[in-house]
Amino acid sequence: MADQPSNVAAVAGGIKKLLREEEDLQGGEDQTTKTTTEVVDESPFDPIERIKEGFNHFKINEYDKYPEYFEKLKEGQSPKFLVFACSDSRVSPSRILNFKPGEAFMARNIANMVPAFNQVRYSGVGAIIEYSVGVLEVETILVIGHSKCGGIKALLDLPDDGAVSNDFVDDWVKIGLPAKAKVKAEFGDKCLDEQQMHLEKEAVNLSLLNLLSYPYVQEGVARRNLKLMGGYYDFIQGTFELWGFKLEVMPPLTI
Amino acid sequence: MAHAVLRSCSLSPLPRNSSSADLPTAPPASASPIFGSQFKLVGIEHTHGRFLNYFKDNFECFQNLAKGQAPKFMVIACADSRVCPSHILGFQPGEAFVVRNVANLVPPYENGPSETNAALEFAVNALEVEYILVVGHSFCGGIRALMSMQDKENSSSFIQSWVVVGKNARLSTKAAASNLDFEQQCRHCEKESINRSLLNLLTYPWIEEKVGRGLLSIHGGYYDFVDCTFEKWTLDYEETTMRKETGIYSLKDRETWS
């Protein structure tokens, strides 16, 4: 299930290209080799330095630059959005949709799943919904799926005989089984990549439906026009799809 | 080499004031016509325009990331809207696998499957991250709920059903900080809960095995957004396992950045 770090190799190629350009300016293959070695021997990755640099960047470029904005956030938060997004390192909604601090209460889990109401099994998700919808009273719930989702692939790969290879991941992605059944029925003859794309979107719709099994969401939709939206981020094309979700109950007919 | 490579691939931070361009003017084909222009409805029309520029400016990096992810970090952070790790720690796409839940809690292995340990399993076993960072923060509503709980829990509350995972942190806070006022106790519990989560990480056999072999390290972080400081520390695995029976854990390399 692990993805290959091909991005590292590609970027290494970029460095070598830069160094070749430097060689052209300075002359001499030996110098390039020496310079490459110097780059290669540079200090190994230090995770603490990395996050320190990130924090300093935030402090200088955001916190210190907008003191009034951050002063308000000290008193409390009043986000308009609840966002469910995947834990995938490539799909932070703060990057994709530029949510600023204070704008979105954010849940991130494998394959951005929302299970149906179950206080015993899924208290974590329930707590997120209870707090953001019931206490903070967000206006919009947005569930964002994405391309090349490892969790959705795991769902697609789940054997029909119920065999389990990854205890916790398999148990979690089973939430999406109804979406998988729908996709298999409609697109079972397509290649797996296409099935996966359909499942990535259908799982978002299933999560939106599951949201309606929570009383806080039902009340929000009925009483204060709480909106439910689905999104799909394709990071290969660089596109973002957005759609609304509405459940209508027709008035009963008396026969 | 890895460090140099990471630097050259780092994406430019999203410019705050860039103008929006190439906004999607038509809703996607699959959308219901009832909702009209979805992006405008949700209020993200302009922010998405900024993203499109960002995507174009860093296209090569995104193309590489499309082939696969290899984050070094796994971050467990609170769902609080003010503490997104992409902002406060500047994580760029591809750097950190992120789980966000109420009060950044990690339940122990014996609690059974949950979304948090599913993400841990994927990050540690499939993606083989090297660093797990549990990030807490000041004025956490979830920790406040934990500290406010009566001994007889309200069984109909999801929040209480979830934050009870942190009950050991509450117990040790009450024992160690009973002389402090409630707010100060909450601050204490916010940090204590991070440490309990670090210990809970070690209850997962596949995590402890990697930590023991030096392939994975476990860190705590605390973001105080009142004075904008970040405190970080590392779990001292050797010292902690030596004292396992006593329940005493050991931390090292504590620093505060301001």
Short mmCIF file of C-alpha atoms in Angstrom, two decimals:
data_model
loop_
_atom_site.label_atom_id
_atom_site.label_comp_id
_atom_site.label_asym_id
_atom_site.label_seq_id
_atom_site.Cartn_x
_atom_site.Cartn_y
_atom_site.Cartn_z
CA MET A 1 0.00 0.00 0.00
CA ALA A 2 2.99 2.34 0.43
CA ASP A 3 3.53 4.97 -2.25
CA GLN A 4 7.00 5.33 -3.76
CA PRO A 5 8.83 8.57 -2.93
CA SER A 6 9.39 9.38 -6.60
CA ASN A 7 9.01 13.09 -5.84
CA VAL A 8 12.35 12.94 -3.97
CA ALA A 9 14.13 11.44 -7.01
CA ALA A 10 12.57 14.02 -9.32
CA VAL A 11 13.70 16.88 -7.13
CA ALA A 12 17.19 15.40 -6.84
CA GLY A 13 17.24 15.56 -10.62
CA GLY A 14 16.32 19.23 -10.36
CA ILE A 15 19.26 19.94 -8.05
CA LYS A 16 21.65 18.15 -10.39
CA LYS A 17 20.38 20.28 -13.27
CA LEU A 18 21.01 23.45 -11.27
CA LEU A 19 24.49 22.26 -10.41
CA ARG A 20 25.23 21.51 -14.06
CA GLU A 21 24.29 25.09 -14.88
CA GLU A 22 26.66 26.28 -12.18
CA GLU A 23 29.40 24.10 -13.67
CA ASP A 24 28.91 25.82 -17.01
CA LEU A 25 29.52 29.17 -15.32
CA GLN A 26 32.51 28.11 -13.24
CA GLY A 27 33.98 25.37 -15.46
CA GLY A 28 35.36 21.96 -14.51
CA GLU A 29 33.67 18.68 -13.79
CA ASP A 30 35.67 18.23 -10.59
CA GLN A 31 34.15 21.31 -9.13
CA THR A 32 30.66 20.03 -9.89
CA THR A 33 31.42 16.72 -8.27
CA LYS A 34 32.81 18.55 -5.26
CA THR A 35 29.77 20.81 -5.09
CA THR A 36 27.39 17.84 -5.43
CA THR A 37 29.22 16.09 -2.64
CA GLU A 38 28.95 19.21 -0.49
CA VAL A 39 25.19 19.31 -1.09
CA VAL A 40 24.84 15.59 -0.42
CA ASP A 41 26.88 15.82 2.78
CA GLU A 42 24.84 18.72 4.11
CA SER A 43 23.37 18.09 7.53
CA PRO A 44 20.79 15.27 7.66
CA PHE A 45 17.11 16.16 7.94
CA ASP A 46 16.32 17.55 11.39
CA PRO A 47 12.59 17.35 12.12
CA ILE A 48 12.83 19.80 15.02
CA GLU A 49 14.55 22.43 12.88
CA ARG A 50 11.92 21.88 10.20
CA ILE A 51 8.98 22.59 12.49
CA LYS A 52 10.83 25.42 14.22
CA GLU A 53 11.34 27.05 10.83
CA GLY A 54 7.66 26.50 10.02
CA PHE A 55 6.52 28.03 13.31
CA ASN A 56 8.81 31.04 12.91
CA HIS A 57 7.50 31.58 9.40
CA PHE A 58 3.92 31.52 10.74
CA LYS A 59 4.74 33.90 13.58
CA ILE A 60 6.53 36.44 11.39
CA ASN A 61 4.30 36.29 8.32
CA GLU A 62 0.88 35.68 9.84
CA TYR A 63 0.60 36.17 13.60
CA ASP A 64 2.74 39.30 13.96
CA LYS A 65 1.47 40.80 10.70
CA TYR A 66 -2.22 40.61 11.56
CA PRO A 67 -2.44 41.26 15.33
CA GLU A 68 -6.08 42.40 15.33
CA TYR A 69 -7.19 39.28 13.49
CA PHE A 70 -5.40 36.98 15.92
CA GLU A 71 -6.47 39.00 18.94
CA LYS A 72 -10.09 38.15 18.17
CA LEU A 73 -9.25 34.46 17.93
CA LYS A 74 -7.88 34.48 21.47
CA GLU A 75 -11.37 35.16 22.79
CA GLY A 76 -12.92 32.22 20.98
CA GLN A 77 -13.60 30.62 17.65
CA SER A 78 -16.64 31.00 15.43
CA PRO A 79 -15.85 29.07 12.27
CA LYS A 80 -18.45 29.04 9.53
CA PHE A 81 -17.30 25.66 8.20
CA LEU A 82 -16.95 22.13 9.44
CA VAL A 83 -14.66 20.35 7.01
CA PHE A 84 -14.04 16.64 6.73
CA ALA A 85 -10.87 15.97 4.74
CA CYS A 86 -8.50 13.08 4.25
CA SER A 87 -5.34 12.75 6.36
CA ASP A 88 -3.35 12.51 3.10
CA SER A 89 -0.36 14.86 3.27
CA ARG A 90 -1.25 16.37 -0.10
CA VAL A 91 -4.76 17.57 0.65
CA SER A 92 -4.76 20.04 3.52
CA PRO A 93 -7.88 22.18 3.08
CA SER A 94 -5.95 25.15 4.48
CA ARG A 95 -3.79 24.92 1.35
CA ILE A 96 -6.40 23.87 -1.21
CA LEU A 97 -9.09 26.30 -0.10
CA ASN A 98 -6.88 28.75 1.80
CA PHE A 99 -8.83 28.53 5.04
CA LYS A 100 -7.36 31.05 7.45
CA PRO A 101 -7.07 30.32 11.19
CA GLY A 102 -10.53 30.51 12.69
CA GLU A 103 -12.48 29.78 9.51
CA ALA A 104 -12.90 26.01 9.52
CA PHE A 105 -13.28 23.40 12.23
CA MET A 106 -11.43 20.57 10.62
CA ALA A 107 -11.69 16.81 10.97
CA ARG A 108 -9.10 14.75 9.13
CA ASN A 109 -9.20 10.97 8.91
CA ILE A 110 -8.47 8.19 6.44
CA ALA A 111 -10.58 8.71 3.30
CA ASN A 112 -12.53 11.60 4.87
CA MET A 113 -15.26 9.27 6.12
CA VAL A 114 -18.27 10.18 8.21
CA PRO A 115 -19.80 7.05 9.76
CA ALA A 116 -23.47 6.90 10.68
CA PHE A 117 -24.46 7.78 14.24
CA ASN A 118 -22.94 5.27 16.68
CA GLN A 119 -21.95 6.52 20.09
CA VAL A 120 -20.10 3.35 21.02
CA ARG A 121 -18.04 2.77 17.88
CA TYR A 122 -17.57 6.28 16.52
CA SER A 123 -17.54 8.70 19.42
CA GLY A 124 -14.61 10.61 17.90
CA VAL A 125 -16.49 11.71 14.80
CA GLY A 126 -19.63 12.23 16.86
CA ALA A 127 -17.73 14.57 19.19
CA ILE A 128 -16.52 16.61 16.21
CA ILE A 129 -20.05 16.96 14.86
CA GLU A 130 -21.62 17.63 18.26
CA TYR A 131 -19.12 20.38 19.05
CA SER A 132 -18.96 22.13 15.70
CA VAL A 133 -22.66 21.88 14.79
CA GLY A 134 -24.28 21.85 18.22
CA VAL A 135 -21.98 24.25 20.11
CA LEU A 136 -20.14 26.38 17.52
CA GLU A 137 -23.11 26.30 15.11
CA VAL A 138 -21.14 26.21 11.87
CA GLU A 139 -23.12 27.17 8.76
CA THR A 140 -21.74 24.68 6.25
CA ILE A 141 -20.43 21.14 6.45
CA LEU A 142 -18.06 20.33 3.61
CA VAL A 143 -16.80 16.79 2.98
CA ILE A 144 -13.80 16.76 0.62
CA GLY A 145 -12.64 13.66 -1.22
CA HIS A 146 -9.58 13.51 -3.44
CA SER A 147 -7.83 11.64 -6.22
CA LYS A 148 -5.46 8.72 -5.57
CA CYS A 149 -6.87 8.18 -2.08
CA GLY A 150 -5.08 5.30 -0.35
CA GLY A 151 -8.02 4.72 1.98
CA ILE A 152 -10.50 4.42 -0.88
CA LYS A 153 -8.09 2.06 -2.63
CA ALA A 154 -8.02 -0.04 0.55
CA LEU A 155 -11.85 -0.11 0.48
CA LEU A 156 -11.84 -1.13 -3.16
CA ASP A 157 -9.26 -3.85 -2.44
CA LEU A 158 -11.19 -5.32 0.51
CA PRO A 159 -11.80 -8.97 -0.36
CA ASP A 160 -15.41 -10.10 -0.49
CA ASP A 161 -14.71 -12.95 1.90
CA GLY A 162 -14.13 -10.51 4.74
CA ALA A 163 -10.45 -11.31 5.15
CA VAL A 164 -8.54 -8.52 6.89
CA SER A 165 -4.92 -7.55 6.31
CA ASN A 166 -4.76 -4.19 8.12
CA ASP A 167 -6.80 -4.38 11.29
CA PHE A 168 -7.61 -0.76 11.91
CA VAL A 169 -7.52 0.63 8.38
CA ASP A 170 -9.77 -2.12 7.01
CA ASP A 171 -12.17 -1.77 9.91
CA TRP A 172 -12.41 1.99 9.32
CA VAL A 173 -12.83 1.99 5.55
CA LYS A 174 -15.65 -0.57 5.78
CA ILE A 175 -17.81 2.45 6.57
CA GLY A 176 -17.73 3.02 2.80
CA LEU A 177 -19.06 -0.43 1.81
CA PRO A 178 -22.48 0.87 0.68
CA ALA A 179 -20.71 3.32 -1.67
CA LYS A 180 -18.53 0.48 -2.98
CA ALA A 181 -21.59 -1.65 -3.72
CA LYS A 182 -23.13 1.22 -5.70
CA VAL A 183 -19.95 1.82 -7.70
CA LYS A 184 -19.48 -1.89 -8.43
CA ALA A 185 -23.08 -2.12 -9.66
CA GLU A 186 -22.73 0.89 -11.98
CA PHE A 187 -19.06 0.76 -13.01
CA GLY A 188 -17.96 -2.79 -12.22
CA ASP A 189 -16.88 -3.34 -15.82
CA LYS A 190 -14.53 -0.31 -15.85
CA CYS A 191 -10.82 -0.41 -14.98
CA LEU A 192 -9.87 -0.18 -11.31
CA ASP A 193 -8.52 3.36 -11.61
CA GLU A 194 -11.85 4.59 -12.92
CA GLN A 195 -13.77 2.61 -10.28
CA GLN A 196 -11.56 4.22 -7.64
CA MET A 197 -12.34 7.71 -8.94
CA HIS A 198 -16.08 7.03 -8.83
CA LEU A 199 -15.76 5.54 -5.35
CA GLU A 200 -13.81 8.57 -4.11
CA LYS A 201 -16.80 10.73 -5.06
CA GLU A 202 -19.52 8.28 -4.05
CA ALA A 203 -17.95 7.89 -0.60
CA VAL A 204 -18.31 11.65 -0.14
CA ASN A 205 -22.03 11.35 -0.91
CA LEU A 206 -22.34 8.47 1.53
CA SER A 207 -20.64 10.56 4.22
CA LEU A 208 -23.07 13.43 3.54
CA LEU A 209 -25.97 11.01 3.93
CA ASN A 210 -24.49 9.67 7.16
CA LEU A 211 -24.24 13.21 8.50
CA LEU A 212 -28.02 13.38 8.45
CA SER A 213 -28.19 10.51 10.97
CA TYR A 214 -26.87 12.91 13.66
CA PRO A 215 -29.60 14.81 15.52
CA TYR A 216 -27.51 18.03 15.68
CA VAL A 217 -27.24 17.98 11.88
CA GLN A 218 -30.95 17.24 11.38
CA GLU A 219 -31.81 20.11 13.68
CA GLY A 220 -29.34 22.43 11.98
CA VAL A 221 -30.72 21.66 8.54
CA ALA A 222 -34.33 22.06 9.69
CA ARG A 223 -33.94 25.08 11.97
CA ARG A 224 -31.12 27.24 10.61
CA ASN A 225 -30.43 26.22 7.02
CA LEU A 226 -27.25 24.28 7.75
CA LYS A 227 -25.77 23.45 4.32
CA LEU A 228 -24.17 20.16 3.35
CA MET A 229 -21.68 20.21 0.49
CA GLY A 230 -19.44 17.65 -1.15
CA GLY A 231 -16.10 18.39 -2.77
CA TYR A 232 -13.55 16.50 -4.84
CA TYR A 233 -9.95 17.65 -5.21
CA ASP A 234 -8.09 16.21 -8.19
CA PHE A 235 -4.42 17.03 -7.64
CA ILE A 236 -3.41 15.55 -10.95
CA GLN A 237 -5.53 17.98 -12.94
CA GLY A 238 -5.47 20.74 -10.32
CA THR A 239 -9.26 20.93 -10.23
CA PHE A 240 -11.81 21.18 -7.46
CA GLU A 241 -15.43 20.08 -7.88
CA LEU A 242 -18.10 21.22 -5.48
CA TRP A 243 -21.71 20.09 -5.17
CA GLY A 244 -24.62 20.56 -2.84
CA PHE A 245 -26.51 17.85 -1.02
CA LYS A 246 -30.13 18.02 -0.11
CA LEU A 247 -32.60 15.54 1.27
CA GLU A 248 -36.26 16.20 0.69
CA VAL A 249 -39.11 14.48 2.43
CA MET A 250 -42.27 14.76 0.36
CA PRO A 251 -45.53 15.36 2.25
CA PRO A 252 -47.39 12.06 2.74
CA LEU A 253 -50.28 11.11 0.53
CA THR A 254 -53.34 9.59 2.13
CA ILE A 255 -54.65 6.66 0.20
CA MET B 1 20.82 14.75 0.96
CA ALA B 2 17.25 14.37 2.09
CA HIS B 3 17.40 17.74 3.81
CA ALA B 4 18.77 19.54 0.75
CA VAL B 5 16.20 17.85 -1.48
CA LEU B 6 13.34 18.86 0.79
CA ARG B 7 14.44 22.48 0.75
CA SER B 8 14.58 22.75 -3.00
CA CYS B 9 11.16 21.16 -3.37
CA SER B 10 9.52 23.34 -0.75
CA LEU B 11 6.52 25.10 -2.14
CA SER B 12 6.26 28.84 -1.90
CA PRO B 13 3.89 29.77 0.90
CA LEU B 14 0.48 30.73 -0.39
CA PRO B 15 0.58 34.48 -1.00
CA ARG B 16 -2.07 36.20 1.06
CA ASN B 17 -2.95 39.02 -1.29
CA SER B 18 -2.59 37.48 -4.74
CA SER B 19 -5.44 38.28 -7.05
CA SER B 20 -7.81 35.58 -8.05
CA ALA B 21 -7.84 34.46 -11.65
CA ASP B 22 -9.34 31.71 -13.77
CA LEU B 23 -12.23 31.29 -11.38
CA PRO B 24 -14.46 28.39 -12.29
CA THR B 25 -17.52 30.23 -13.62
CA ALA B 26 -19.68 27.21 -14.37
CA PRO B 27 -20.67 24.65 -11.77
CA PRO B 28 -19.39 21.11 -12.43
CA ALA B 29 -21.52 18.98 -14.71
CA SER B 30 -22.58 16.62 -11.95
CA ALA B 31 -23.96 19.38 -9.73
CA SER B 32 -27.64 19.89 -9.28
CA PRO B 33 -28.94 22.99 -11.09
CA ILE B 34 -30.83 23.95 -7.92
CA PHE B 35 -27.69 25.33 -6.29
CA GLY B 36 -26.39 27.60 -9.03
CA SER B 37 -22.82 28.72 -8.48
CA GLN B 38 -21.67 26.43 -5.69
CA PHE B 39 -18.39 28.15 -5.06
CA LYS B 40 -20.04 31.51 -4.45
CA LEU B 41 -22.65 29.89 -2.21
CA VAL B 42 -20.01 28.42 0.01
CA GLY B 43 -17.92 31.60 -0.02
CA ILE B 44 -14.77 30.04 -1.38
CA GLU B 45 -14.89 31.47 -4.88
CA HIS B 46 -11.95 33.82 -4.41
CA THR B 47 -9.87 31.55 -2.23
CA HIS B 48 -10.07 28.86 -4.87
CA GLY B 49 -8.82 31.35 -7.43
CA ARG B 50 -5.76 31.90 -5.25
CA PHE B 51 -5.24 28.16 -5.06
CA LEU B 52 -5.36 27.81 -8.84
CA ASN B 53 -2.52 30.35 -9.11
CA TYR B 54 -0.61 28.53 -6.37
CA PHE B 55 -1.10 25.24 -8.18
CA LYS B 56 0.17 26.69 -11.46
CA ASP B 57 3.21 28.29 -9.80
CA ASN B 58 4.22 25.00 -8.20
CA PHE B 59 3.04 22.68 -10.93
CA GLU B 60 6.15 20.52 -11.07
CA CYS B 61 6.03 19.77 -7.36
CA PHE B 62 2.35 18.85 -7.59
CA GLN B 63 3.03 16.56 -10.52
CA ASN B 64 5.62 14.75 -8.42
CA LEU B 65 3.27 14.51 -5.47
CA ALA B 66 0.54 13.12 -7.71
CA LYS B 67 2.66 9.99 -8.15
CA GLY B 68 2.77 9.33 -4.43
CA GLN B 69 3.28 10.76 -0.98
CA ALA B 70 6.23 10.16 1.31
CA PRO B 71 5.64 12.37 4.34
CA LYS B 72 8.18 12.18 7.13
CA PHE B 73 5.73 13.43 9.75
CA MET B 74 2.51 12.16 11.17
CA VAL B 75 0.73 14.88 13.10
CA ILE B 76 -2.17 14.44 15.50
CA ALA B 77 -3.74 17.84 16.10
CA CYS B 78 -6.97 19.26 17.42
CA ALA B 79 -9.87 20.01 15.06
CA ASP B 80 -10.01 23.56 16.54
CA SER B 81 -10.19 26.06 13.66
CA ARG B 82 -7.31 28.10 15.09
CA VAL B 83 -4.65 25.40 15.20
CA CYS B 84 -4.21 23.96 11.73
CA PRO B 85 -0.69 22.45 11.46
CA SER B 86 -0.43 23.72 7.87
CA HIS B 87 -0.49 27.23 9.31
CA ILE B 88 1.23 27.08 12.67
CA LEU B 89 3.99 24.70 11.61
CA GLY B 90 4.06 25.62 7.94
CA PHE B 91 3.62 22.11 6.56
CA GLN B 92 3.56 22.13 2.78
CA PRO B 93 1.75 19.53 0.62
CA GLY B 94 3.46 16.19 0.98
CA GLU B 95 5.16 16.83 4.32
CA ALA B 96 2.76 15.68 6.99
CA PHE B 97 0.05 13.03 7.28
CA VAL B 98 -2.48 14.69 9.56
CA VAL B 99 -5.20 13.43 11.86
CA ARG B 100 -7.43 16.00 13.53
CA ASN B 101 -9.89 15.14 16.27
CA VAL B 102 -11.33 16.80 19.36
CA ALA B 103 -8.51 17.52 21.84
CA ASN B 104 -5.82 15.74 19.75
CA LEU B 105 -6.30 12.50 21.69
CA VAL B 106 -4.70 9.15 20.91
CA PRO B 107 -6.70 6.28 22.38
CA PRO B 108 -4.71 3.26 23.62
CA TYR B 109 -4.51 0.03 21.63
CA GLU B 110 -6.89 -1.83 23.93
CA ASN B 111 -9.74 0.58 23.11
CA GLY B 112 -10.09 -1.09 19.73
CA PRO B 113 -10.48 0.40 16.24
CA SER B 114 -11.05 4.10 15.74
CA GLU B 115 -10.33 6.68 13.07
CA THR B 116 -7.21 7.79 14.93
CA ASN B 117 -5.52 4.39 15.10
CA ALA B 118 -6.55 3.58 11.53
CA ALA B 119 -4.59 6.65 10.48
CA LEU B 120 -1.69 5.61 12.74
CA GLU B 121 -1.62 2.17 11.17
CA PHE B 122 -1.52 3.61 7.66
CA ALA B 123 1.06 6.27 8.46
CA VAL B 124 3.44 4.00 10.38
CA ASN B 125 3.12 0.74 8.46
CA ALA B 126 2.33 1.83 4.90
CA LEU B 127 3.87 5.31 4.61
CA GLU B 128 6.64 4.58 7.15
CA VAL B 129 6.70 8.05 8.64
CA GLU B 130 9.70 8.80 10.85
CA TYR B 131 8.25 11.28 13.35
CA ILE B 132 4.93 11.33 15.17
CA LEU B 133 4.01 14.71 16.61
CA VAL B 134 1.04 15.20 18.93
CA VAL B 135 0.17 18.90 19.01
CA GLY B 136 -2.06 20.35 21.72
CA HIS B 137 -3.04 23.94 22.32
CA SER B 138 -4.27 26.47 24.84
CA PHE B 139 -7.96 26.98 25.61
CA CYS B 140 -8.91 23.61 24.18
CA GLY B 141 -12.68 23.09 24.39
CA GLY B 142 -12.28 19.33 24.48
CA ILE B 143 -9.89 19.42 27.45
CA ARG B 144 -12.20 21.86 29.19
CA ALA B 145 -15.05 19.38 28.68
CA LEU B 146 -12.83 16.63 30.14
CA MET B 147 -11.98 18.73 33.20
CA SER B 148 -15.63 19.74 33.66
CA MET B 149 -17.02 16.23 33.55
CA GLN B 150 -18.82 15.06 36.62
CA ASP B 151 -17.87 11.62 37.87
CA LYS B 152 -21.21 10.37 36.63
CA GLU B 153 -20.89 10.90 32.92
CA ASN B 154 -23.71 12.17 30.76
CA SER B 155 -24.03 9.15 28.53
CA SER B 156 -25.86 10.93 25.75
CA SER B 157 -22.96 13.29 24.95
CA PHE B 158 -20.57 12.30 22.18
CA ILE B 159 -18.06 14.82 23.43
CA GLN B 160 -17.91 13.19 26.84
CA SER B 161 -17.83 9.68 25.36
CA TRP B 162 -14.76 10.73 23.38
CA VAL B 163 -12.76 12.91 25.78
CA VAL B 164 -12.97 10.26 28.48
CA VAL B 165 -10.00 8.76 26.57
CA GLY B 166 -8.03 11.47 28.40
CA LYS B 167 -9.24 10.54 31.87
CA ASN B 168 -5.75 9.63 33.13
CA ALA B 169 -4.58 13.13 32.24
CA ARG B 170 -7.46 14.57 34.25
CA LEU B 171 -6.63 12.34 37.23
CA SER B 172 -2.97 13.31 37.28
CA THR B 173 -3.87 17.00 36.80
CA LYS B 174 -6.24 16.89 39.76
CA ALA B 175 -3.50 15.23 41.81
CA ALA B 176 -0.65 17.53 40.78
CA ALA B 177 -2.42 20.84 40.32
CA SER B 178 -5.30 20.89 42.78
CA ASN B 179 -4.02 24.17 44.25
CA LEU B 180 -4.46 25.98 40.91
CA ASP B 181 -7.67 27.58 39.69
CA PHE B 182 -9.79 25.83 37.07
CA GLU B 183 -8.31 27.68 34.09
CA GLN B 184 -4.76 26.89 35.16
CA GLN B 185 -5.74 23.27 35.71
CA CYS B 186 -7.05 23.18 32.14
CA ARG B 187 -3.70 24.51 30.89
CA HIS B 188 -1.94 21.80 32.88
CA CYS B 189 -4.28 19.12 31.58
CA GLU B 190 -3.78 20.23 27.96
CA LYS B 191 -0.08 19.38 28.30
CA GLU B 192 -0.59 16.31 30.46
CA SER B 193 -3.02 14.93 27.90
CA ILE B 194 -0.37 15.24 25.19
CA ASN B 195 1.99 13.15 27.31
CA ARG B 196 -0.71 10.55 27.94
CA SER B 197 -1.27 10.36 24.19
CA LEU B 198 2.48 9.87 23.64
CA LEU B 199 2.37 6.96 26.10
CA ASN B 200 -0.73 5.57 24.39
CA LEU B 201 1.19 5.55 21.14
CA LEU B 202 3.60 3.05 22.71
CA THR B 203 0.72 0.65 23.45
CA TYR B 204 0.62 -0.14 19.71
CA PRO B 205 3.06 -3.02 19.15
CA TRP B 206 4.04 -1.89 15.66
CA ILE B 207 4.80 1.59 16.95
CA GLU B 208 6.81 0.46 19.96
CA GLU B 209 8.78 -1.92 17.78
CA LYS B 210 9.84 0.88 15.41
CA VAL B 211 10.61 3.30 18.23
CA GLY B 212 12.74 0.62 19.90
CA ARG B 213 14.70 0.16 16.67
CA GLY B 214 15.26 3.88 16.28
CA LEU B 215 13.15 4.12 13.09
CA LEU B 216 10.43 6.26 14.62
CA SER B 217 10.46 8.98 17.29
CA ILE B 218 7.58 10.47 19.24
CA HIS B 219 7.24 14.16 20.03
CA GLY B 220 4.85 16.44 21.84
CA GLY B 221 4.08 20.05 20.96
CA TYR B 222 1.97 22.75 22.61
CA TYR B 223 0.79 25.87 20.79
CA ASP B 224 -0.21 28.76 23.01
CA PHE B 225 -2.11 31.16 20.77
CA VAL B 226 -2.45 33.79 23.46
CA ASP B 227 1.24 34.71 23.38
CA CYS B 228 2.13 32.79 20.18
CA THR B 229 4.68 30.39 21.62
CA PHE B 230 5.36 26.80 20.70
CA GLU B 231 6.75 24.36 23.22
CA LYS B 232 8.12 21.06 22.00
CA TRP B 233 9.56 17.98 23.66
CA THR B 234 10.45 14.39 22.84
CA LEU B 235 9.47 11.17 24.61
CA ASP B 236 12.60 9.53 26.01
CA TYR B 237 11.81 5.98 25.03
CA GLU B 238 14.69 4.23 26.82
CA GLU B 239 14.09 5.97 30.15
CA THR B 240 10.33 5.53 29.87
CA THR B 241 10.48 1.78 29.22
CA MET B 242 12.92 1.33 32.11
CA ARG B 243 10.31 2.82 34.43
CA LYS B 244 7.34 1.17 32.76
CA GLU B 245 6.10 -0.56 35.90
CA THR B 246 6.05 2.63 37.90
CA GLY B 247 4.03 4.42 35.21
CA ILE B 248 6.54 7.28 35.20
CA TYR B 249 7.45 8.58 31.77
CA SER B 250 10.50 10.54 30.74
CA LEU B 251 10.74 13.52 28.39
CA LYS B 252 13.77 15.21 26.87
CA ASP B 253 14.87 18.04 24.59
CA ARG B 254 12.24 20.47 25.82
CA GLU B 255 12.33 23.87 24.08
CA THR B 256 10.04 26.86 23.83
CA TRP B 257 9.99 29.06 20.73
CA SER B 258 8.58 32.55 20.77
#
